[in-house]
Amino acid sequence: MDQTEILIAVAREAARYAYAPYSGFAVGAALRTAGGEIVTGANLENASYGLSLCAETVALGTANARGLLAEVVEVAVVGGTIGGAGTAPVRPCGRCRQMLNEATQLGGRDLAIHCAGLTGGVRETHRLSALLPLAFGPADLA
Ligand code: THU
């Protein structure tokens, strides 16, 4: 199992803790830091639907709480309908791309984003700069 497959496996484990009673769609995220640590998150929905948090954002918040926001180097995102086949790769939503860009700009690393389903061997990898070209970020506020 290569390093990317390990990160995807950890994201799949995280997705088991998704709280997604409204969408029925579980997402897991795993961030790897420059120091080799892995930080995870799962989507966290709310009865007030619009307040729901995505898995990537939860993982970034946890990384930040541990002082690791600028240390993120790569990310695995997986998801799928709970109880479904879930083999199609899940790509970060627009808001999460913007949240991930903060780590990219702070750390000076164009994050690798690995996308997969809850199961299956299909995976794809993108640079954050390809998912969010011409991004607005901290440098624009300098
Ligand atoms: N979701 C994520 O956790 N990350 C994404 O990048 C896309 C969407 C979650 C939000 C919601 O709980 C569920 O997937 C369905 O949209």
Tab-separated table of C-alpha atoms and ligand atoms in Angstrom:
chain	number	residue	atom	x	y	z
A	1	MET	CA	0.000	0.000	0.000
A	2	ASP	CA	1.602	3.317	-1.012
A	3	GLN	CA	1.452	6.506	1.076
A	4	THR	CA	-1.520	7.852	-0.868
A	5	GLU	CA	-3.493	4.654	-0.361
A	6	ILE	CA	-2.747	4.814	3.362
A	7	LEU	CA	-4.047	8.385	3.537
A	8	ILE	CA	-7.190	7.355	1.636
A	9	ALA	CA	-7.670	4.411	4.005
A	10	VAL	CA	-7.426	6.747	7.000
A	11	ALA	CA	-9.974	9.120	5.402
A	12	ARG	CA	-12.303	6.152	4.888
A	13	GLU	CA	-11.968	5.269	8.539
A	14	ALA	CA	-12.778	8.882	9.452
A	15	ALA	CA	-15.879	8.793	7.228
A	16	ARG	CA	-17.302	6.119	9.520
A	17	TYR	CA	-17.804	8.910	12.059
A	18	ALA	CA	-19.695	11.170	9.680
A	19	TYR	CA	-22.794	12.665	11.240
A	20	ALA	CA	-24.911	12.944	8.135
A	21	PRO	CA	-28.522	12.055	9.007
A	22	TYR	CA	-29.948	14.661	6.617
A	23	SER	CA	-28.008	14.076	3.402
A	24	GLY	CA	-27.147	10.446	4.036
A	25	PHE	CA	-23.793	11.271	2.432
A	26	ALA	CA	-20.678	10.464	4.465
A	27	VAL	CA	-17.385	12.259	3.821
A	28	GLY	CA	-14.012	11.690	5.439
A	29	ALA	CA	-10.870	13.765	5.124
A	30	ALA	CA	-7.290	13.048	6.157
A	31	LEU	CA	-4.542	15.698	6.130
A	32	ARG	CA	-0.897	14.721	6.150
A	33	THR	CA	1.571	17.201	7.629
A	34	ALA	CA	5.197	17.833	6.746
A	35	GLY	CA	6.114	16.082	9.990
A	36	GLY	CA	4.210	12.969	8.965
A	37	GLU	CA	1.225	13.407	11.254
A	38	ILE	CA	-2.269	12.621	9.969
A	39	VAL	CA	-5.265	14.697	11.064
A	40	THR	CA	-8.783	13.592	10.209
A	41	GLY	CA	-12.298	14.965	9.978
A	42	ALA	CA	-15.787	13.867	9.004
A	43	ASN	CA	-18.782	15.878	7.921
A	44	LEU	CA	-20.919	17.185	10.753
A	45	GLU	CA	-24.473	18.064	9.810
A	46	ASN	CA	-27.037	20.013	11.774
A	47	ALA	CA	-30.823	20.179	12.020
A	48	SER	CA	-30.375	23.729	10.744
A	49	TYR	CA	-29.077	22.331	7.454
A	50	GLY	CA	-27.030	25.333	6.338
A	51	LEU	CA	-24.815	25.121	9.411
A	52	SER	CA	-23.383	21.756	8.397
A	53	LEU	CA	-19.606	21.420	8.298
A	54	CYS	CA	-17.704	19.549	5.613
A	55	ALA	CA	-15.135	16.887	6.475
A	56	GLU	CA	-12.228	18.916	5.064
A	57	THR	CA	-13.159	21.973	7.127
A	58	VAL	CA	-13.467	19.889	10.301
A	59	ALA	CA	-10.029	18.370	9.628
A	60	LEU	CA	-8.497	21.793	8.991
A	61	GLY	CA	-9.958	23.107	12.240
A	62	THR	CA	-8.468	20.177	14.131
A	63	ALA	CA	-5.086	20.709	12.459
A	64	ASN	CA	-5.207	24.375	13.394
A	65	ALA	CA	-6.052	23.526	17.002
A	66	ARG	CA	-2.823	21.550	17.067
A	67	GLY	CA	-0.772	24.331	15.471
A	68	LEU	CA	-0.445	22.449	12.199
A	69	LEU	CA	-2.382	24.585	9.704
A	70	ALA	CA	0.780	25.708	7.893
A	71	GLU	CA	2.209	22.191	7.902
A	72	VAL	CA	-0.400	20.467	5.735
A	73	VAL	CA	1.109	18.962	2.573
A	74	GLU	CA	-1.524	16.619	1.195
A	75	VAL	CA	-5.153	15.727	1.696
A	76	ALA	CA	-7.332	12.699	1.030
A	77	VAL	CA	-11.074	13.201	0.608
A	78	VAL	CA	-13.494	10.302	0.285
A	79	GLY	CA	-17.246	10.099	0.338
A	80	GLY	CA	-20.398	8.436	-0.783
A	81	THR	CA	-24.004	7.708	0.033
A	82	ILE	CA	-24.261	5.767	3.269
A	83	GLY	CA	-25.072	2.187	2.417
A	84	GLY	CA	-24.448	2.784	-1.276
A	85	ALA	CA	-21.700	1.624	-3.625
A	86	GLY	CA	-19.801	4.894	-3.138
A	87	THR	CA	-17.029	4.280	-5.641
A	88	ALA	CA	-17.054	7.680	-7.392
A	89	PRO	CA	-14.304	10.095	-6.293
A	90	VAL	CA	-15.497	13.020	-4.163
A	91	ARG	CA	-13.865	16.363	-4.885
A	92	PRO	CA	-13.836	19.181	-2.313
A	93	CYS	CA	-16.700	21.653	-2.496
A	94	GLY	CA	-15.966	25.270	-3.338
A	95	ARG	CA	-15.905	26.448	0.261
A	96	CYS	CA	-13.485	23.702	1.243
A	97	ARG	CA	-11.196	24.594	-1.657
A	98	GLN	CA	-11.033	28.115	-0.263
A	99	MET	CA	-10.384	26.777	3.246
A	100	LEU	CA	-7.638	24.485	1.929
A	101	ASN	CA	-6.083	27.439	0.115
A	102	GLU	CA	-5.331	29.057	3.459
A	103	ALA	CA	-3.090	26.100	4.357
A	104	THR	CA	-1.523	26.222	0.900
A	105	GLN	CA	-0.642	29.885	1.209
A	106	LEU	CA	0.464	29.738	4.841
A	107	GLY	CA	2.740	26.779	4.217
A	108	GLY	CA	3.884	27.779	0.743
A	109	ARG	CA	2.933	24.327	-0.565
A	110	ASP	CA	0.493	23.662	-3.362
A	111	LEU	CA	-1.497	20.906	-1.634
A	112	ALA	CA	-1.996	17.559	-3.331
A	113	ILE	CA	-5.663	16.587	-3.078
A	114	HIS	CA	-6.387	12.869	-3.435
A	115	CYS	CA	-10.032	12.087	-4.188
A	116	ALA	CA	-11.737	8.697	-3.914
A	117	GLY	CA	-15.025	7.039	-3.031
A	118	LEU	CA	-15.920	5.282	0.186
A	119	THR	CA	-14.888	2.058	-1.499
A	120	GLY	CA	-13.142	0.947	-4.655
A	121	GLY	CA	-9.831	1.605	-6.301
A	122	VAL	CA	-10.700	4.677	-8.336
A	123	ARG	CA	-8.686	7.673	-7.223
A	124	GLU	CA	-7.520	10.929	-8.704
A	125	THR	CA	-5.044	13.536	-7.549
A	126	HIS	CA	-5.199	17.271	-8.179
A	127	ARG	CA	-3.140	20.229	-7.077
A	128	LEU	CA	-5.169	22.769	-5.128
A	129	SER	CA	-4.072	25.429	-7.623
A	130	ALA	CA	-5.853	23.428	-10.328
A	131	LEU	CA	-9.019	23.085	-8.235
A	132	LEU	CA	-8.996	26.769	-7.247
A	133	PRO	CA	-7.132	28.854	-9.823
A	134	LEU	CA	-6.529	32.561	-9.212
A	135	ALA	CA	-7.440	32.080	-5.549
A	136	PHE	CA	-8.027	34.879	-3.091
A	137	GLY	CA	-5.857	34.403	-0.020
A	138	PRO	CA	-3.879	35.978	2.803
A	139	ALA	CA	-1.377	37.560	0.403
A	140	ASP	CA	-4.201	39.696	-1.009
A	141	LEU	CA	-4.676	41.309	2.403
A	142	ALA	CA	-1.020	42.170	2.856
B	1	THU	N1	-19.475	17.434	2.069
B	1	THU	C1	-18.217	17.397	2.616
B	1	THU	O1	-18.037	17.006	3.774
B	1	THU	N2	-17.179	17.807	1.848
B	1	THU	C2	-17.281	18.222	0.555
B	1	THU	O2	-16.307	18.661	-0.024
B	1	THU	C3	-18.571	18.099	-0.146
B	1	THU	C4	-19.758	17.885	0.724
B	1	THU	C5	-20.609	17.029	2.893
B	1	THU	C6	-21.510	18.148	3.309
B	1	THU	C7	-22.800	17.414	3.572
B	1	THU	O3	-22.772	16.947	4.925
B	1	THU	C8	-22.769	16.231	2.647
B	1	THU	O4	-21.425	16.113	2.192
B	1	THU	C9	-23.682	16.366	1.442
B	1	THU	O5	-23.449	17.556	0.787
